Short mmCIF file of C-alpha atoms in Angstrom, two decimals:
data_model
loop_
_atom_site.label_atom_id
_atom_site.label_comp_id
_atom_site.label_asym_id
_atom_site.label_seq_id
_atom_site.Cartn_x
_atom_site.Cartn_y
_atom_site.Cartn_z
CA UNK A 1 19.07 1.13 7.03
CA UNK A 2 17.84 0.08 3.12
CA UNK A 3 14.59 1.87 4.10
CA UNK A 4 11.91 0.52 1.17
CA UNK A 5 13.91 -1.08 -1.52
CA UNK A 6 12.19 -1.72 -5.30
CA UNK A 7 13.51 -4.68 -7.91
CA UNK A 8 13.73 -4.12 -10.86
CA UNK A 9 14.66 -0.28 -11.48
CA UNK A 10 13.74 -0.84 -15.50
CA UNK A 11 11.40 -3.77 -17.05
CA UNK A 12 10.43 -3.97 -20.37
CA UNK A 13 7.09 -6.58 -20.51
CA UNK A 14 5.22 -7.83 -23.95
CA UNK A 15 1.74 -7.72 -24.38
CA UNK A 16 -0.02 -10.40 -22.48
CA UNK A 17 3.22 -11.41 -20.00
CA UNK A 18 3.08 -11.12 -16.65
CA UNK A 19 5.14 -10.20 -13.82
CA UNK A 20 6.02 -9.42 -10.05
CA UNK A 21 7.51 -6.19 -8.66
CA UNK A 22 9.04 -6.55 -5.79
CA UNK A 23 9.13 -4.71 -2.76
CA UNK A 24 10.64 -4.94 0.72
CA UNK A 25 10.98 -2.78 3.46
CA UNK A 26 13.27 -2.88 6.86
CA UNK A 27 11.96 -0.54 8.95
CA UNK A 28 9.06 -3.11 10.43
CA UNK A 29 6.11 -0.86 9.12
CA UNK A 30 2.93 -1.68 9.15
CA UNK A 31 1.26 -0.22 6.36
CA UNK A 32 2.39 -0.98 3.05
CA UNK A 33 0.91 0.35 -0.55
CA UNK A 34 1.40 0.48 -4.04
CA UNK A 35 1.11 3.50 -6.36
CA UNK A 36 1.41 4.41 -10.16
CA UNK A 37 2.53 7.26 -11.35
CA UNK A 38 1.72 8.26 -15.03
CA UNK A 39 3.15 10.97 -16.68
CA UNK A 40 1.91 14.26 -15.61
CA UNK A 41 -0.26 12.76 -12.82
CA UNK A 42 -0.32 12.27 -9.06
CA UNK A 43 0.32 9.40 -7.92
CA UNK A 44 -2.60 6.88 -7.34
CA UNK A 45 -3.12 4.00 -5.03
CA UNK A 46 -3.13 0.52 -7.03
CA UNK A 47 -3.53 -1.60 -3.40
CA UNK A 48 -2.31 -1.43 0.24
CA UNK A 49 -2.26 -3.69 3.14
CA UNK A 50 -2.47 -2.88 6.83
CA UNK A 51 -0.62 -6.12 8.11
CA UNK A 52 0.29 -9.32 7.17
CA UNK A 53 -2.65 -11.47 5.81
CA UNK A 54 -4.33 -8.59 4.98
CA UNK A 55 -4.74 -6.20 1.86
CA UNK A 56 -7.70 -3.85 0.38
CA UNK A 57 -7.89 -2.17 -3.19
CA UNK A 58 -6.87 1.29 -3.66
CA UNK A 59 -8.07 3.48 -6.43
CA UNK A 60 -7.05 1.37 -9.40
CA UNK A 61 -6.76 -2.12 -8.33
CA UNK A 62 -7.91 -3.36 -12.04
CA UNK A 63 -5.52 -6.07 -13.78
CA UNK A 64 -2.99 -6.12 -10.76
CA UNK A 65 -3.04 -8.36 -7.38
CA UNK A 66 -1.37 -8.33 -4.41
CA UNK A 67 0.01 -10.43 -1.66
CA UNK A 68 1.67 -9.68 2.14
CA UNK A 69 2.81 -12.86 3.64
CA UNK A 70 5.16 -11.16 5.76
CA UNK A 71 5.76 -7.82 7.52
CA UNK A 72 8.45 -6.86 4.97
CA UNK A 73 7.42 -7.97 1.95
CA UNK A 74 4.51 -6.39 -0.60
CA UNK A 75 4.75 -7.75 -3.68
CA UNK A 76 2.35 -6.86 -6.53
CA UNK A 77 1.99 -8.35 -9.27
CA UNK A 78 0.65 -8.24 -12.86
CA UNK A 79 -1.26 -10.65 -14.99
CA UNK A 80 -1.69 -9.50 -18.78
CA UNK A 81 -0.25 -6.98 -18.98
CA UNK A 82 -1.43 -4.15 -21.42
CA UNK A 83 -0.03 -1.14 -22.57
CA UNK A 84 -2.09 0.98 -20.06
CA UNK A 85 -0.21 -0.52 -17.09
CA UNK A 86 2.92 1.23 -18.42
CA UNK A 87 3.84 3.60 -15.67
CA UNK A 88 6.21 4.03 -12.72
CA UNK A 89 5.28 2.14 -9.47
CA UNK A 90 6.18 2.83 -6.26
CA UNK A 91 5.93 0.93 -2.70
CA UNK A 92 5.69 2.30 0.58
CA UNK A 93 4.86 2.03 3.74
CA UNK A 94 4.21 3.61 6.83
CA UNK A 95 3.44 3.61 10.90
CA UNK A 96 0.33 5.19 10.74
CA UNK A 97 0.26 6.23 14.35
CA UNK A 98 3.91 8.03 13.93
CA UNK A 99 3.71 11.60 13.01
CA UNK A 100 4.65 13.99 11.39
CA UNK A 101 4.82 12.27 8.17
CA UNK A 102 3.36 9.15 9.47
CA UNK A 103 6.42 7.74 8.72
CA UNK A 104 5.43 7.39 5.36
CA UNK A 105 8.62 6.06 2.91
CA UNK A 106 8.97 5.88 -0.51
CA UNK A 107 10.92 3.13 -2.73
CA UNK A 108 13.11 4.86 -5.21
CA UNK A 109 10.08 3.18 -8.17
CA UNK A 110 10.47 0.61 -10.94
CA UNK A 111 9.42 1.93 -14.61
CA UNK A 112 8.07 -0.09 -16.40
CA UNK A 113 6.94 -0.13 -19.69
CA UNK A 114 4.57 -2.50 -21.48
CA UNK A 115 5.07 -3.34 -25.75
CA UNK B 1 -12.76 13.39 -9.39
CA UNK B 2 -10.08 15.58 -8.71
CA UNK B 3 -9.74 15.71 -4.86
CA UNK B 4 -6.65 17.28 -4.44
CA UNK B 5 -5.60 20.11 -7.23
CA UNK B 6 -1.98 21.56 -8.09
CA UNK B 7 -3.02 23.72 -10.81
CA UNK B 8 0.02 25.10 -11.34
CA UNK B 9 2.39 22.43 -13.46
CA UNK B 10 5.54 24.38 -13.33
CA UNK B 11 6.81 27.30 -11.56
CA UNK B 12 10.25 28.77 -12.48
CA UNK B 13 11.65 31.45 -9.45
CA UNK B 14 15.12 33.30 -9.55
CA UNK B 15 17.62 31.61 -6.91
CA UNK B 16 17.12 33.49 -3.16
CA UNK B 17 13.40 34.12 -3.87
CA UNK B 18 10.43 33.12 -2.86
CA UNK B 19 8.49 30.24 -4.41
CA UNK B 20 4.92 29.52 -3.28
CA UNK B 21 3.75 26.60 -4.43
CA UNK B 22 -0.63 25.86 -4.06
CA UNK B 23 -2.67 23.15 -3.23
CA UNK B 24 -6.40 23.18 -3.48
CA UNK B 25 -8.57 20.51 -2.02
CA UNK B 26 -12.64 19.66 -2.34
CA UNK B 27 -13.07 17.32 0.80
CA UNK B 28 -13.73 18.74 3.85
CA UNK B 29 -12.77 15.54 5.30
CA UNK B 30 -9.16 15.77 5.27
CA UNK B 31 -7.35 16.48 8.56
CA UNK B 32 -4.02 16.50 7.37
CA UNK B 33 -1.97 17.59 4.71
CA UNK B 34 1.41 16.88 3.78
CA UNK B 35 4.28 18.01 1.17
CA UNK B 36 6.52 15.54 -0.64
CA UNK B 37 9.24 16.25 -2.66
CA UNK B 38 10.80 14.19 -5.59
CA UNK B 39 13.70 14.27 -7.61
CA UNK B 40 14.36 12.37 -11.03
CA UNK B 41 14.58 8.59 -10.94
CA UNK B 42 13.51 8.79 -6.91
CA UNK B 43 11.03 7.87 -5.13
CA UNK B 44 9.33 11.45 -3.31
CA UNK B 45 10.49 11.61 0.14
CA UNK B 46 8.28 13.81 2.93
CA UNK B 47 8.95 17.36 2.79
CA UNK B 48 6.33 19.24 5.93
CA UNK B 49 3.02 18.85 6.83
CA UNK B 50 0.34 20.30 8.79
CA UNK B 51 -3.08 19.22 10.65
CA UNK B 52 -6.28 20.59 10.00
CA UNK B 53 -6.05 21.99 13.31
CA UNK B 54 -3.32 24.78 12.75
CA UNK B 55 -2.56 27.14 9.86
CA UNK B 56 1.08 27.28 9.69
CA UNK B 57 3.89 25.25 9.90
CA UNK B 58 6.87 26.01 9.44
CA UNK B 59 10.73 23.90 9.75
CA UNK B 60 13.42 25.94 8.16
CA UNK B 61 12.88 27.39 4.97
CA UNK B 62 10.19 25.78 4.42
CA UNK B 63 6.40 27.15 5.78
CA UNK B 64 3.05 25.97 4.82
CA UNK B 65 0.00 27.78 5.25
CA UNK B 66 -3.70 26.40 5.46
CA UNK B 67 -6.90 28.51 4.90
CA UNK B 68 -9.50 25.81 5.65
CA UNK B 69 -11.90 28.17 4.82
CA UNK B 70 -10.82 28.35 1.40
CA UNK B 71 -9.81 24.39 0.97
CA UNK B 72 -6.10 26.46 0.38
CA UNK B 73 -2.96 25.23 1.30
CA UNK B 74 0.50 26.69 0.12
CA UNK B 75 4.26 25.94 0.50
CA UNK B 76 6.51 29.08 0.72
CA UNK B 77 9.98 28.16 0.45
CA UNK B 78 12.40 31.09 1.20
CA UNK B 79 15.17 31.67 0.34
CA UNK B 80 15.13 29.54 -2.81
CA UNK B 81 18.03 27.13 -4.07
CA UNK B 82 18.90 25.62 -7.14
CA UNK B 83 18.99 22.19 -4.91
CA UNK B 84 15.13 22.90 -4.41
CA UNK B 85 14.94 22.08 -8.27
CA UNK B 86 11.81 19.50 -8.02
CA UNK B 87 8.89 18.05 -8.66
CA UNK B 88 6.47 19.39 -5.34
CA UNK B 89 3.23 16.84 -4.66
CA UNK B 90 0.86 17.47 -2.16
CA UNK B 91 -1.41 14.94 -0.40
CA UNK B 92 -3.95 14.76 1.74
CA UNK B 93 -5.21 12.24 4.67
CA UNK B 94 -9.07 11.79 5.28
CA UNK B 95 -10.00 11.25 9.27
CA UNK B 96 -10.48 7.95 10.08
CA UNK B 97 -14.34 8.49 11.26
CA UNK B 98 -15.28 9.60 7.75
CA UNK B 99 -14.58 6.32 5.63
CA UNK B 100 -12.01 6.14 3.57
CA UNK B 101 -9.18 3.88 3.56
CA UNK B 102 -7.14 4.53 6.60
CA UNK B 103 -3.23 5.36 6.48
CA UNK B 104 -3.91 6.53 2.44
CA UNK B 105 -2.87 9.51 0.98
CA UNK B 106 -4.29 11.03 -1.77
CA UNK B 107 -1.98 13.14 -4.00
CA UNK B 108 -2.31 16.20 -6.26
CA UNK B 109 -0.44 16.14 -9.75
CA UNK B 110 2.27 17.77 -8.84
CA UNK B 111 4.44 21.14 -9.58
CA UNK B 112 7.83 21.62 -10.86
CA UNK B 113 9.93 23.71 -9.51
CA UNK B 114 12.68 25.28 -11.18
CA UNK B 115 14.84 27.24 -9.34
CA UNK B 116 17.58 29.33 -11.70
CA UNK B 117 21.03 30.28 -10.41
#
């Protein structure tokens, strides 16, 4: 059971490129989301999706997009890329009706750095 | 706007005592709290949690406490091992009548535990 598996681990992006992070998870959740995590913060919500077909902006949803064709798959991705997007990102998802935790699972995060 | 507050950045405890990690929150909204933990190079993985309905929880070593009253919440973790070496975030779930996004967590900074042998 891969749980919520992140690609790449480590990118290194110019100024200006753009690029996907993937994400996929096995465990037929629901709820998927993306968060950032800059250095000495929490982590914040970039954009989540209930369900296939559908996603909704999180907290900072500025100069990234999103897209859930599929159950398993949440990929986000980034156009432009500046040096403010460098961070570490991390999927997740959830069964939102499944306590205690909600079943909410982490990827293991992709850092990724912008130059 | 700060929702949920870890003031504390670090904490360093000797190994077999008691840390006590705190949580402060500003929306009465929230109905349920949660404690993740997260190691280097990983993503955080769920540690406890608690509903706003109770005020303790405990599984283990591991207990948290919630003064609603006070918008308080605290881990106690007891005894203390160098495994428990970590970065501690706590989050927070608003009720689905009172807006929000539902299924979203919303995270404090963090604290890092040390624990010393």
């Amino acid at each position: 059971n891969a749980g919520v598996t992140q690609t790449p681990k480590f990118h290194i992006l110019k100024i200006g490129q753009s690029m996907t992070l993937q994400c996929t998870q096995d465990m037929n959740h629901n709820y998927m989301y993306w968060y950032r995590q800059d250095p000495g913060m929490g982590l914040k919500l970039i954009y989540y999706s209930v369900g296939a077909g559908i996603t909704d902006k999180g907290e900072v949803p500025n100069g990234y997009n999103v897209s859930r064709s599929t159950t398993e798959d949440f990929p986000l991705r980034l156009e432009l890329a500046a040096p403010s997007q460098t961070s570490v990102y991390f999927c997740a998802s959830s069964y939102w009706d499944r306590l205690p935790n909600y079943g909410y699972t982490f990827g293991s995060g992709t850092r990724l750095t912008v130059v | 706007d700060q929702q949920v507050k870890q003031n504390s950045p670090s904490l360093s405890v000797q190994e077999g005592r008691i840390s006590i990690l705190n949580c402060d929150y500003t929306n009465s909204m929230f109905d349920y709290f949660l404690w993740y933990k997260k190691y280097p190079a990983e993503g955080p993985t769920f540690l406890i949690s608690i509903s706003s309905i109770k005020d303790k929880n405990e599984d283990g070593r591991f207990t948290v406490f919630l003064n609603k009253s006070a918008k308080h919440l605290s881990l106690h973790i007891v005894p203390s091992q160098p495994g428990d070496s970590a970065v501690y975030f706590c989050a927070a779930k608003r009720g689905e009548n009172y807006g929000g996004s539902q299924g979203n967590l919303i995270f404090g900074k963090g604290t890092k535990l040390s624990v010393k042998p």
